[in-house]
Amino acid sequence: MNTITAKSNRPSRRLGVLLNYGTLIIMLAIYIALVGENINIPVMAIGITALVIFIISFINLHVRTKLWKFVHTKIDNLDEREIQVVFQSLRHSYSIFGIVCLSFFLVYELLREFLPGGIDLPLMPIIAALIYLAHTLPSSIIAWKEKEI
């Protein structure tokens, strides 16, 4: 790929994907657990650690490998192979994204409707995480699947 010049091996990229999304889930879980509760120092320390790992993994996975830039490059600046790689990553990522979003909102509404006492879950952090997922999933799929970048 002409657009990507940074080298990284597939196992380290896969670890970056797992760390990035894993820490995102941990941060969401901690936020949801702490809503309306008193500050719990050990849980906050875990959350801050997850945030630091999240930022570092984002930089290593999406910025240093230049995958973010690659996925957001104008099609005129890509060769045929690169166009196919980006197209396939977009196709797979938005299929996954659609399933994740619709499943989340279906489960949320079912819990809200049928759980005794309902559910009072703040949606803004989850929506922000979904927006992040929409923007990073194409480059994460390339990082996961491609042997060389």
Coordinates of C-alpha atoms in Angstrom, one line a residue:
M1 CA 0.0 0.0 0.0
N2 CA 1.6 3.2 -1.1
T3 CA -0.3 5.4 1.3
I4 CA 0.9 3.5 4.4
T5 CA 4.6 3.7 5.2
A6 CA 4.8 2.6 8.9
K7 CA 5.5 -1.1 9.4
S8 CA 3.9 -3.2 12.1
N9 CA 3.3 -6.9 12.4
R10 CA -0.1 -8.4 12.4
P11 CA 0.0 -9.9 16.0
S12 CA 0.9 -6.5 17.5
R13 CA -1.9 -4.8 15.4
R14 CA -4.4 -7.4 16.6
L15 CA -3.3 -6.8 20.2
G16 CA -3.8 -3.1 19.6
V17 CA -7.4 -3.7 18.4
L18 CA -8.2 -5.9 21.4
L19 CA -6.7 -3.3 23.8
N20 CA -8.4 -0.4 22.1
Y21 CA -11.9 -1.8 22.1
G22 CA -11.4 -3.7 25.4
T23 CA -10.5 -0.6 27.3
L24 CA -13.4 1.3 25.6
I25 CA -15.7 -1.4 27.0
I26 CA -14.1 -1.2 30.5
M27 CA -14.4 2.6 30.6
L28 CA -18.1 2.3 29.6
A29 CA -18.7 -0.3 32.2
I30 CA -17.0 1.7 34.9
Y31 CA -19.0 4.9 33.9
I32 CA -22.3 3.0 34.0
A33 CA -21.4 1.4 37.4
L34 CA -20.4 4.7 38.9
V35 CA -23.5 6.7 37.7
G36 CA -25.2 8.0 40.9
E37 CA -22.7 6.2 43.2
N38 CA -20.1 7.7 45.4
I39 CA -16.6 8.0 44.0
N40 CA -14.8 4.7 44.4
I41 CA -11.1 5.3 44.3
P42 CA -10.0 1.8 43.2
V43 CA -12.6 1.7 40.4
M44 CA -11.6 5.2 39.3
A45 CA -7.9 4.2 39.2
I46 CA -8.9 1.3 36.9
G47 CA -10.9 3.7 34.7
I48 CA -8.0 6.1 34.5
T49 CA -5.6 3.3 33.6
A50 CA -8.0 2.1 31.0
L51 CA -8.2 5.6 29.5
V52 CA -4.4 5.8 29.3
I53 CA -4.2 2.4 27.6
F54 CA -7.1 3.4 25.3
I55 CA -5.2 6.5 24.2
I56 CA -1.9 4.8 23.7
S57 CA -3.5 1.9 21.8
F58 CA -5.3 4.4 19.6
I59 CA -2.1 6.2 18.8
N60 CA -0.2 3.0 18.1
L61 CA -2.9 1.3 16.1
H62 CA -4.5 4.1 14.1
V63 CA -2.0 7.0 14.0
R64 CA 1.5 5.4 13.9
T65 CA 0.5 2.8 11.4
K66 CA -1.3 5.5 9.4
L67 CA -4.3 3.3 9.0
W68 CA -6.6 6.2 10.1
K69 CA -5.2 8.3 7.3
F70 CA -5.4 5.4 4.8
V71 CA -9.1 4.7 5.4
H72 CA -9.8 8.5 5.1
T73 CA -7.8 9.1 2.0
K74 CA -9.6 10.3 -1.2
I75 CA -10.1 7.5 -3.6
D76 CA -8.2 9.4 -6.3
N77 CA -5.0 9.0 -4.3
L78 CA -5.3 5.2 -4.0
D79 CA -4.3 2.4 -6.4
E80 CA -6.6 -0.4 -7.3
R81 CA -5.5 -2.8 -4.6
E82 CA -5.8 -0.1 -1.9
I83 CA -9.3 0.8 -3.1
Q84 CA -10.3 -2.8 -2.7
V85 CA -8.8 -3.1 0.8
V86 CA -10.6 0.1 1.9
F87 CA -13.9 -1.0 0.2
Q88 CA -13.8 -4.4 1.9
S89 CA -13.0 -2.9 5.3
L90 CA -15.8 -0.4 5.0
R91 CA -18.2 -3.1 3.8
H92 CA -17.4 -5.4 6.8
S93 CA -17.2 -2.6 9.4
Y94 CA -20.5 -1.1 8.6
S95 CA -22.2 -4.5 8.6
I96 CA -20.7 -5.1 12.0
F97 CA -21.6 -1.6 13.2
G98 CA -25.2 -2.0 12.1
I99 CA -25.6 -5.3 13.9
V100 CA -23.9 -3.9 17.1
C101 CA -26.1 -0.7 17.1
L102 CA -29.4 -2.4 16.4
S103 CA -28.7 -5.2 18.9
F104 CA -27.7 -2.7 21.6
F105 CA -30.8 -0.6 21.2
L106 CA -33.0 -3.7 21.0
V107 CA -31.6 -5.1 24.2
Y108 CA -31.8 -1.7 25.9
E109 CA -35.5 -1.3 24.9
L110 CA -36.4 -4.9 26.0
L111 CA -34.7 -4.3 29.4
R112 CA -36.4 -1.0 29.8
E113 CA -39.8 -2.4 29.0
F114 CA -39.7 -5.8 30.8
L115 CA -37.2 -5.4 33.7
P116 CA -39.0 -4.7 37.0
G117 CA -38.4 -1.0 37.7
G118 CA -37.1 -0.4 34.2
I119 CA -33.6 0.6 33.4
D120 CA -32.1 4.1 33.8
L121 CA -28.9 3.9 31.7
P122 CA -27.3 7.1 30.4
L123 CA -27.0 6.7 26.6
M124 CA -24.7 9.6 25.8
P125 CA -21.4 7.7 26.7
I126 CA -22.6 4.7 24.8
I127 CA -23.6 6.8 21.8
A128 CA -20.1 8.5 21.9
A129 CA -18.5 5.0 22.0
L130 CA -20.6 4.0 19.0
I131 CA -19.5 7.0 17.0
Y132 CA -15.9 6.2 17.9
L133 CA -16.6 2.6 16.7
A134 CA -18.0 3.8 13.4
H135 CA -14.9 5.9 12.7
T136 CA -12.2 3.3 13.8
L137 CA -13.8 0.0 12.8
P138 CA -12.6 0.2 9.1
S139 CA -9.0 0.7 10.0
S140 CA -9.3 -1.9 12.8
I141 CA -10.5 -4.4 10.3
I142 CA -7.5 -3.7 8.0
A143 CA -5.2 -4.0 11.0
W144 CA -6.7 -7.3 11.9
K145 CA -6.9 -8.9 8.5
E146 CA -4.1 -7.6 6.3
K147 CA -0.8 -9.5 6.5
E148 CA 1.2 -6.4 5.4
I149 CA 0.5 -2.8 5.6

